[in-house]
Amino acid sequence: MSDGPLHLHDDGAVRVLTLDVPERRNALTVPLRRELRAALEAAHLDDGCRALVVTGAGKHFSSGGDVSSMPQGDRADARDRLHLIADVISLLVEGPLPVVAAVEGAAVGAGTSVVAACDYVVAGRSSRYGAIFGRLGLVADSGLFWTLPRKVGAGPARRLLLRGRLFDGAEAERLGLVDELVDDGSALDVAVERAQEMAAAAPLALAATKRILANPPTSLAEALHVEETTQVGMFETEDFAEGRAAFLEKRTAQFRGR
């Protein structure tokens, strides 16, 4: 835990990262971006952390960028802000740990971008989303031009980005942005459960799976090659030896990430 805009809490091998600026609907302020980047970097180096949950304090996930502090005509400031969130999105997508989003209330603008960058999304039925950047005279950012088409498909992503409309949790689930729609108020509990399920798997296998998903093969031949190369390495790990022994001995495997 901390007194800053981001709170951390460990639930076993799952680390919960809570965006904690509720009076501003957890807007992605510059200090919050910095703390989120540092927390993700630290989690990736912590052997005791096997999965992450990202959520928001209060009634909302995130209202997106902090409009009141957005620079006007200051290119250097604008680039600094964008570089910070770019680092955060890259760590979410390309980092070795699975990331589950727990969404309640609004996740709009860059809030939608953060959701789209997570591996698995649990959301309350009343949650809402939207690439509403155009209302401010801006284009989508925080990786949304890449993550949204991969989540919902090129056609739906194009329509959402061009129209900039708000849409609810039920539509987000139909589109594929949300993986699991739950009763309002229960998203965090369910998200932690899903993260714990992921954390029980072998860390090296999880990291390899995330790496392949972040840069997916573009042909069957490439997929087969990537799978072969990766799997040969997995056969040599201590985790595979443990997993095989646990399977044969009918017990729960104790993976160490080696």
mmCIF file of C-alpha atoms in Angstrom:
data_model
loop_
_atom_site.group_PDB
_atom_site.id
_atom_site.type_symbol
_atom_site.label_atom_id
_atom_site.label_comp_id
_atom_site.label_asym_id
_atom_site.label_seq_id
_atom_site.Cartn_x
_atom_site.Cartn_y
_atom_site.Cartn_z
ATOM 1 C CA MET A 1 0.000 0.000 0.000
ATOM 2 C CA SER A 2 1.018 3.658 -0.415
ATOM 3 C CA ASP A 3 -0.319 7.185 0.043
ATOM 4 C CA GLY A 4 0.008 7.909 -3.674
ATOM 5 C CA PRO A 5 -2.429 7.509 -6.570
ATOM 6 C CA LEU A 6 -1.757 3.770 -6.882
ATOM 7 C CA HIS A 7 -2.352 1.194 -4.150
ATOM 8 C CA LEU A 8 -0.832 -2.291 -4.164
ATOM 9 C CA HIS A 9 -2.117 -5.356 -2.373
ATOM 10 C CA ASP A 10 -0.919 -8.952 -2.597
ATOM 11 C CA ASP A 11 -3.400 -11.815 -2.409
ATOM 12 C CA GLY A 12 -1.102 -14.815 -2.429
ATOM 13 C CA ALA A 13 0.714 -14.804 -5.768
ATOM 14 C CA VAL A 14 -1.702 -12.229 -7.207
ATOM 15 C CA ARG A 15 -0.866 -8.537 -6.977
ATOM 16 C CA VAL A 16 -3.793 -6.115 -7.143
ATOM 17 C CA LEU A 17 -2.999 -2.666 -8.560
ATOM 18 C CA THR A 18 -5.715 -0.157 -7.681
ATOM 19 C CA LEU A 19 -5.912 3.171 -9.493
ATOM 20 C CA ASP A 20 -6.757 5.396 -6.559
ATOM 21 C CA VAL A 21 -7.834 8.876 -7.574
ATOM 22 C CA PRO A 22 -11.574 8.355 -6.978
ATOM 23 C CA GLU A 23 -12.374 12.064 -6.698
ATOM 24 C CA ARG A 24 -11.347 12.339 -10.374
ATOM 25 C CA ARG A 25 -12.791 8.986 -11.410
ATOM 26 C CA ASN A 26 -9.257 7.576 -11.414
ATOM 27 C CA ALA A 27 -8.057 9.800 -14.232
ATOM 28 C CA LEU A 28 -4.661 8.743 -15.548
ATOM 29 C CA THR A 29 -2.702 11.650 -14.124
ATOM 30 C CA VAL A 30 1.016 11.913 -14.766
ATOM 31 C CA PRO A 31 1.887 10.794 -11.185
ATOM 32 C CA LEU A 32 -0.434 7.792 -11.573
ATOM 33 C CA ARG A 33 1.198 6.862 -14.877
ATOM 34 C CA ARG A 34 4.630 7.014 -13.267
ATOM 35 C CA GLU A 35 3.582 4.876 -10.303
ATOM 36 C CA LEU A 36 1.810 2.369 -12.514
ATOM 37 C CA ARG A 37 4.881 1.993 -14.705
ATOM 38 C CA ALA A 38 7.127 1.492 -11.679
ATOM 39 C CA ALA A 39 4.713 -1.011 -10.109
ATOM 40 C CA LEU A 40 4.529 -3.084 -13.290
ATOM 41 C CA GLU A 41 8.307 -3.101 -13.661
ATOM 42 C CA ALA A 42 8.704 -4.205 -10.029
ATOM 43 C CA ALA A 43 6.072 -6.935 -10.360
ATOM 44 C CA HIS A 44 7.825 -8.404 -13.378
ATOM 45 C CA LEU A 45 11.007 -8.771 -11.314
ATOM 46 C CA ASP A 46 9.275 -10.260 -8.259
ATOM 47 C CA ASP A 47 9.416 -14.068 -8.263
ATOM 48 C CA GLY A 48 6.586 -14.176 -5.734
ATOM 49 C CA CYS A 49 4.202 -12.371 -8.073
ATOM 50 C CA ARG A 50 2.587 -14.656 -10.659
ATOM 51 C CA ALA A 51 -0.379 -12.613 -11.929
ATOM 52 C CA LEU A 52 -1.775 -9.083 -11.788
ATOM 53 C CA VAL A 53 -5.185 -7.505 -11.351
ATOM 54 C CA VAL A 54 -5.774 -3.887 -12.360
ATOM 55 C CA THR A 55 -8.825 -2.128 -10.945
ATOM 56 C CA GLY A 56 -10.086 1.290 -9.898
ATOM 57 C CA ALA A 57 -11.016 2.652 -6.483
ATOM 58 C CA GLY A 58 -14.562 3.813 -5.877
ATOM 59 C CA LYS A 59 -17.312 3.552 -8.460
ATOM 60 C CA HIS A 60 -15.226 3.725 -11.635
ATOM 61 C CA PHE A 61 -12.289 2.046 -13.346
ATOM 62 C CA SER A 62 -10.871 5.136 -15.060
ATOM 63 C CA SER A 63 -12.167 8.213 -16.841
ATOM 64 C CA GLY A 64 -9.061 8.234 -19.042
ATOM 65 C CA GLY A 65 -6.588 11.057 -19.423
ATOM 66 C CA ASP A 66 -6.510 13.927 -16.947
ATOM 67 C CA VAL A 67 -8.107 16.621 -19.115
ATOM 68 C CA SER A 68 -7.380 19.460 -16.688
ATOM 69 C CA SER A 69 -3.629 18.941 -16.988
ATOM 70 C CA MET A 70 -3.440 18.173 -20.710
ATOM 71 C CA PRO A 71 -0.856 20.415 -22.389
ATOM 72 C CA GLN A 72 -1.981 22.853 -25.071
ATOM 73 C CA GLY A 73 0.727 23.675 -27.570
ATOM 74 C CA ASP A 74 3.493 22.127 -25.445
ATOM 75 C CA ARG A 75 4.947 19.329 -27.570
ATOM 76 C CA ALA A 76 7.569 18.282 -25.026
ATOM 77 C CA ASP A 77 4.996 17.877 -22.263
ATOM 78 C CA ALA A 78 2.645 16.022 -24.604
ATOM 79 C CA ARG A 79 5.392 13.597 -25.619
ATOM 80 C CA ASP A 80 6.359 12.965 -21.992
ATOM 81 C CA ARG A 81 2.765 12.099 -21.078
ATOM 82 C CA LEU A 82 2.384 9.819 -24.077
ATOM 83 C CA HIS A 83 5.706 8.091 -23.456
ATOM 84 C CA LEU A 84 4.634 7.305 -19.892
ATOM 85 C CA ILE A 85 1.361 5.676 -20.909
ATOM 86 C CA ALA A 86 3.101 3.927 -23.807
ATOM 87 C CA ASP A 87 5.453 2.305 -21.299
ATOM 88 C CA VAL A 88 2.481 1.216 -19.179
ATOM 89 C CA ILE A 89 0.644 -0.320 -22.140
ATOM 90 C CA SER A 90 3.794 -2.091 -23.333
ATOM 91 C CA LEU A 91 4.344 -3.577 -19.873
ATOM 92 C CA LEU A 92 0.731 -4.775 -19.725
ATOM 93 C CA VAL A 93 0.788 -6.357 -23.181
ATOM 94 C CA GLU A 94 4.372 -7.583 -23.488
ATOM 95 C CA GLY A 95 5.250 -8.294 -19.852
ATOM 96 C CA PRO A 96 5.560 -11.903 -18.626
ATOM 97 C CA LEU A 97 2.681 -11.789 -16.135
ATOM 98 C CA PRO A 98 -0.982 -12.337 -17.043
ATOM 99 C CA VAL A 99 -3.065 -9.233 -16.334
ATOM 100 C CA VAL A 100 -6.754 -9.313 -15.407
ATOM 101 C CA ALA A 101 -8.807 -6.121 -15.433
ATOM 102 C CA ALA A 102 -11.619 -5.702 -12.894
ATOM 103 C CA VAL A 103 -13.933 -3.032 -14.275
ATOM 104 C CA GLU A 104 -16.780 -1.241 -12.546
ATOM 105 C CA GLY A 105 -18.413 1.941 -13.807
ATOM 106 C CA ALA A 106 -16.682 4.030 -16.454
ATOM 107 C CA ALA A 107 -13.625 2.906 -18.392
ATOM 108 C CA VAL A 108 -13.545 5.527 -21.124
ATOM 109 C CA GLY A 109 -10.925 7.176 -23.293
ATOM 110 C CA ALA A 110 -7.531 5.938 -22.163
ATOM 111 C CA GLY A 111 -9.439 3.884 -19.585
ATOM 112 C CA THR A 112 -10.776 1.820 -22.489
ATOM 113 C CA SER A 113 -7.205 1.591 -23.773
ATOM 114 C CA VAL A 114 -5.946 0.144 -20.486
ATOM 115 C CA VAL A 115 -8.784 -2.396 -20.463
ATOM 116 C CA ALA A 116 -7.986 -3.427 -24.039
ATOM 117 C CA ALA A 117 -4.337 -3.971 -23.079
ATOM 118 C CA CYS A 118 -5.197 -6.516 -20.374
ATOM 119 C CA ASP A 119 -5.251 -10.246 -21.037
ATOM 120 C CA TYR A 120 -8.610 -10.965 -19.417
ATOM 121 C CA VAL A 121 -11.398 -8.574 -18.494
ATOM 122 C CA VAL A 122 -14.021 -9.084 -15.789
ATOM 123 C CA ALA A 123 -16.629 -6.336 -15.736
ATOM 124 C CA GLY A 124 -19.756 -5.301 -13.896
ATOM 125 C CA ARG A 125 -22.947 -5.213 -15.937
ATOM 126 C CA SER A 126 -23.237 -1.431 -15.590
ATOM 127 C CA SER A 127 -19.699 -0.787 -16.807
ATOM 128 C CA ARG A 128 -19.309 1.432 -19.852
ATOM 129 C CA TYR A 129 -16.632 2.122 -22.405
ATOM 130 C CA GLY A 130 -15.873 4.436 -25.283
ATOM 131 C CA ALA A 131 -13.084 5.765 -27.485
ATOM 132 C CA ILE A 132 -14.314 9.299 -26.846
ATOM 133 C CA PHE A 133 -11.057 11.068 -27.733
ATOM 134 C CA GLY A 134 -12.669 12.936 -30.646
ATOM 135 C CA ARG A 135 -14.881 14.863 -28.230
ATOM 136 C CA LEU A 136 -11.703 16.625 -27.091
ATOM 137 C CA GLY A 137 -10.291 17.091 -30.575
ATOM 138 C CA LEU A 138 -7.854 14.206 -30.115
ATOM 139 C CA VAL A 139 -7.226 10.803 -31.688
ATOM 140 C CA ALA A 140 -7.203 7.552 -29.748
ATOM 141 C CA ASP A 141 -3.944 6.750 -27.992
ATOM 142 C CA SER A 142 -2.453 4.402 -25.404
ATOM 143 C CA GLY A 143 -2.162 1.634 -27.980
ATOM 144 C CA LEU A 144 -5.876 1.489 -28.814
ATOM 145 C CA PHE A 145 -5.326 1.461 -32.579
ATOM 146 C CA TRP A 146 -3.485 -1.856 -32.064
ATOM 147 C CA THR A 147 -5.229 -3.452 -29.087
ATOM 148 C CA LEU A 148 -8.867 -2.757 -29.982
ATOM 149 C CA PRO A 149 -8.872 -4.432 -33.436
ATOM 150 C CA ARG A 150 -7.154 -7.458 -31.909
ATOM 151 C CA LYS A 151 -9.853 -7.694 -29.249
ATOM 152 C CA VAL A 152 -13.008 -6.994 -31.253
ATOM 153 C CA GLY A 153 -11.988 -7.289 -34.903
ATOM 154 C CA ALA A 154 -11.136 -4.682 -37.522
ATOM 155 C CA GLY A 155 -14.709 -3.752 -38.477
ATOM 156 C CA PRO A 156 -16.102 -3.195 -34.974
ATOM 157 C CA ALA A 157 -12.919 -1.369 -33.943
ATOM 158 C CA ARG A 158 -13.197 0.974 -36.925
ATOM 159 C CA ARG A 159 -16.804 1.784 -36.069
ATOM 160 C CA LEU A 160 -16.064 2.361 -32.383
ATOM 161 C CA LEU A 161 -13.057 4.572 -33.119
ATOM 162 C CA LEU A 162 -14.820 6.676 -35.756
ATOM 163 C CA ARG A 163 -18.119 7.135 -33.930
ATOM 164 C CA GLY A 164 -16.598 7.627 -30.485
ATOM 165 C CA ARG A 165 -19.793 6.481 -28.812
ATOM 166 C CA LEU A 166 -20.253 5.020 -25.355
ATOM 167 C CA PHE A 167 -21.251 1.356 -25.075
ATOM 168 C CA ASP A 168 -22.217 -0.803 -22.131
ATOM 169 C CA GLY A 169 -20.863 -3.966 -20.569
ATOM 170 C CA ALA A 170 -23.227 -6.279 -22.431
ATOM 171 C CA GLU A 171 -22.089 -4.913 -25.794
ATOM 172 C CA ALA A 172 -18.454 -4.988 -24.675
ATOM 173 C CA GLU A 173 -18.865 -8.679 -23.891
ATOM 174 C CA ARG A 174 -20.524 -9.397 -27.249
ATOM 175 C CA LEU A 175 -17.731 -7.584 -29.054
ATOM 176 C CA GLY A 176 -14.979 -9.407 -27.149
ATOM 177 C CA LEU A 177 -13.552 -6.493 -25.179
ATOM 178 C CA VAL A 178 -14.960 -7.995 -21.970
ATOM 179 C CA ASP A 179 -14.400 -11.689 -21.280
ATOM 180 C CA GLU A 180 -16.733 -12.141 -18.320
ATOM 181 C CA LEU A 181 -19.713 -10.020 -17.322
ATOM 182 C CA VAL A 182 -20.687 -10.232 -13.645
ATOM 183 C CA ASP A 183 -23.040 -8.585 -11.187
ATOM 184 C CA ASP A 184 -22.108 -5.017 -10.291
ATOM 185 C CA GLY A 185 -19.781 -4.874 -7.318
ATOM 186 C CA SER A 186 -18.323 -8.354 -7.825
ATOM 187 C CA ALA A 187 -15.809 -7.703 -10.624
ATOM 188 C CA LEU A 188 -12.786 -7.476 -8.328
ATOM 189 C CA ASP A 189 -13.529 -10.705 -6.452
ATOM 190 C CA VAL A 190 -14.042 -12.633 -9.683
ATOM 191 C CA ALA A 191 -10.975 -11.047 -11.277
ATOM 192 C CA VAL A 192 -8.789 -12.132 -8.358
ATOM 193 C CA GLU A 193 -10.163 -15.671 -8.702
ATOM 194 C CA ARG A 194 -9.293 -15.725 -12.399
ATOM 195 C CA ALA A 195 -5.837 -14.332 -11.695
ATOM 196 C CA GLN A 196 -5.265 -17.009 -9.053
ATOM 197 C CA GLU A 197 -6.199 -19.660 -11.607
ATOM 198 C CA MET A 198 -3.606 -18.254 -13.976
ATOM 199 C CA ALA A 199 -1.024 -17.909 -11.206
ATOM 200 C CA ALA A 200 -1.274 -21.649 -10.538
ATOM 201 C CA ALA A 201 0.227 -22.419 -13.942
ATOM 202 C CA ALA A 202 3.958 -22.680 -14.614
ATOM 203 C CA PRO A 203 5.410 -19.126 -14.786
ATOM 204 C CA LEU A 204 7.740 -19.816 -17.705
ATOM 205 C CA ALA A 205 4.922 -21.351 -19.726
ATOM 206 C CA LEU A 206 2.672 -18.383 -18.951
ATOM 207 C CA ALA A 207 5.367 -15.910 -19.949
ATOM 208 C CA ALA A 208 5.991 -17.772 -23.204
ATOM 209 C CA THR A 209 2.270 -17.842 -23.958
ATOM 210 C CA LYS A 210 2.007 -14.080 -23.389
ATOM 211 C CA ARG A 211 5.044 -13.475 -25.588
ATOM 212 C CA ILE A 212 3.517 -15.432 -28.468
ATOM 213 C CA LEU A 213 0.112 -13.793 -28.055
ATOM 214 C CA ALA A 214 1.715 -10.331 -28.110
ATOM 215 C CA ASN A 215 3.428 -11.154 -31.420
ATOM 216 C CA PRO A 216 1.205 -13.837 -32.955
ATOM 217 C CA PRO A 217 2.325 -15.974 -35.886
ATOM 218 C CA THR A 218 0.981 -14.837 -39.248
ATOM 219 C CA SER A 219 0.853 -18.272 -40.876
ATOM 220 C CA LEU A 220 0.405 -21.918 -39.906
ATOM 221 C CA ALA A 221 4.030 -22.638 -40.771
ATOM 222 C CA GLU A 222 5.226 -19.829 -38.526
ATOM 223 C CA ALA A 223 2.927 -20.980 -35.716
ATOM 224 C CA LEU A 224 4.246 -24.524 -35.901
ATOM 225 C CA HIS A 225 7.827 -23.240 -35.885
ATOM 226 C CA VAL A 226 7.249 -20.938 -32.909
ATOM 227 C CA GLU A 227 5.481 -23.715 -31.007
ATOM 228 C CA GLU A 228 8.277 -26.179 -31.694
ATOM 229 C CA THR A 229 11.032 -23.780 -30.704
ATOM 230 C CA THR A 230 9.228 -22.752 -27.534
ATOM 231 C CA GLN A 231 8.129 -26.241 -26.530
ATOM 232 C CA VAL A 232 11.611 -27.710 -26.900
ATOM 233 C CA GLY A 233 12.779 -25.127 -24.385
ATOM 234 C CA MET A 234 9.880 -25.940 -22.048
ATOM 235 C CA PHE A 235 10.840 -29.630 -22.032
ATOM 236 C CA GLU A 236 14.183 -28.604 -20.523
ATOM 237 C CA THR A 237 12.749 -26.647 -17.576
ATOM 238 C CA GLU A 238 12.481 -27.712 -13.961
ATOM 239 C CA ASP A 239 8.830 -26.701 -14.117
ATOM 240 C CA PHE A 240 8.115 -29.324 -16.766
ATOM 241 C CA ALA A 241 9.879 -31.970 -14.682
ATOM 242 C CA GLU A 242 7.757 -30.948 -11.699
ATOM 243 C CA GLY A 243 4.557 -30.811 -13.734
ATOM 244 C CA ARG A 244 5.186 -34.251 -15.207
ATOM 245 C CA ALA A 245 6.011 -35.750 -11.807
ATOM 246 C CA ALA A 246 2.937 -34.153 -10.225
ATOM 247 C CA PHE A 247 0.710 -35.508 -12.992
ATOM 248 C CA LEU A 248 2.052 -39.044 -12.613
ATOM 249 C CA GLU A 249 1.901 -38.876 -8.818
ATOM 250 C CA LYS A 250 -1.617 -37.365 -8.875
ATOM 251 C CA ARG A 251 -0.679 -34.298 -6.810
ATOM 252 C CA THR A 252 -0.662 -30.540 -7.277
ATOM 253 C CA ALA A 253 2.454 -29.236 -8.986
ATOM 254 C CA GLN A 254 4.638 -26.718 -7.148
ATOM 255 C CA PHE A 255 6.154 -24.599 -9.897
ATOM 256 C CA ARG A 256 9.185 -22.399 -9.244
ATOM 257 C CA GLY A 257 9.630 -20.609 -12.546
ATOM 258 C CA ARG A 258 12.814 -22.432 -13.480
#
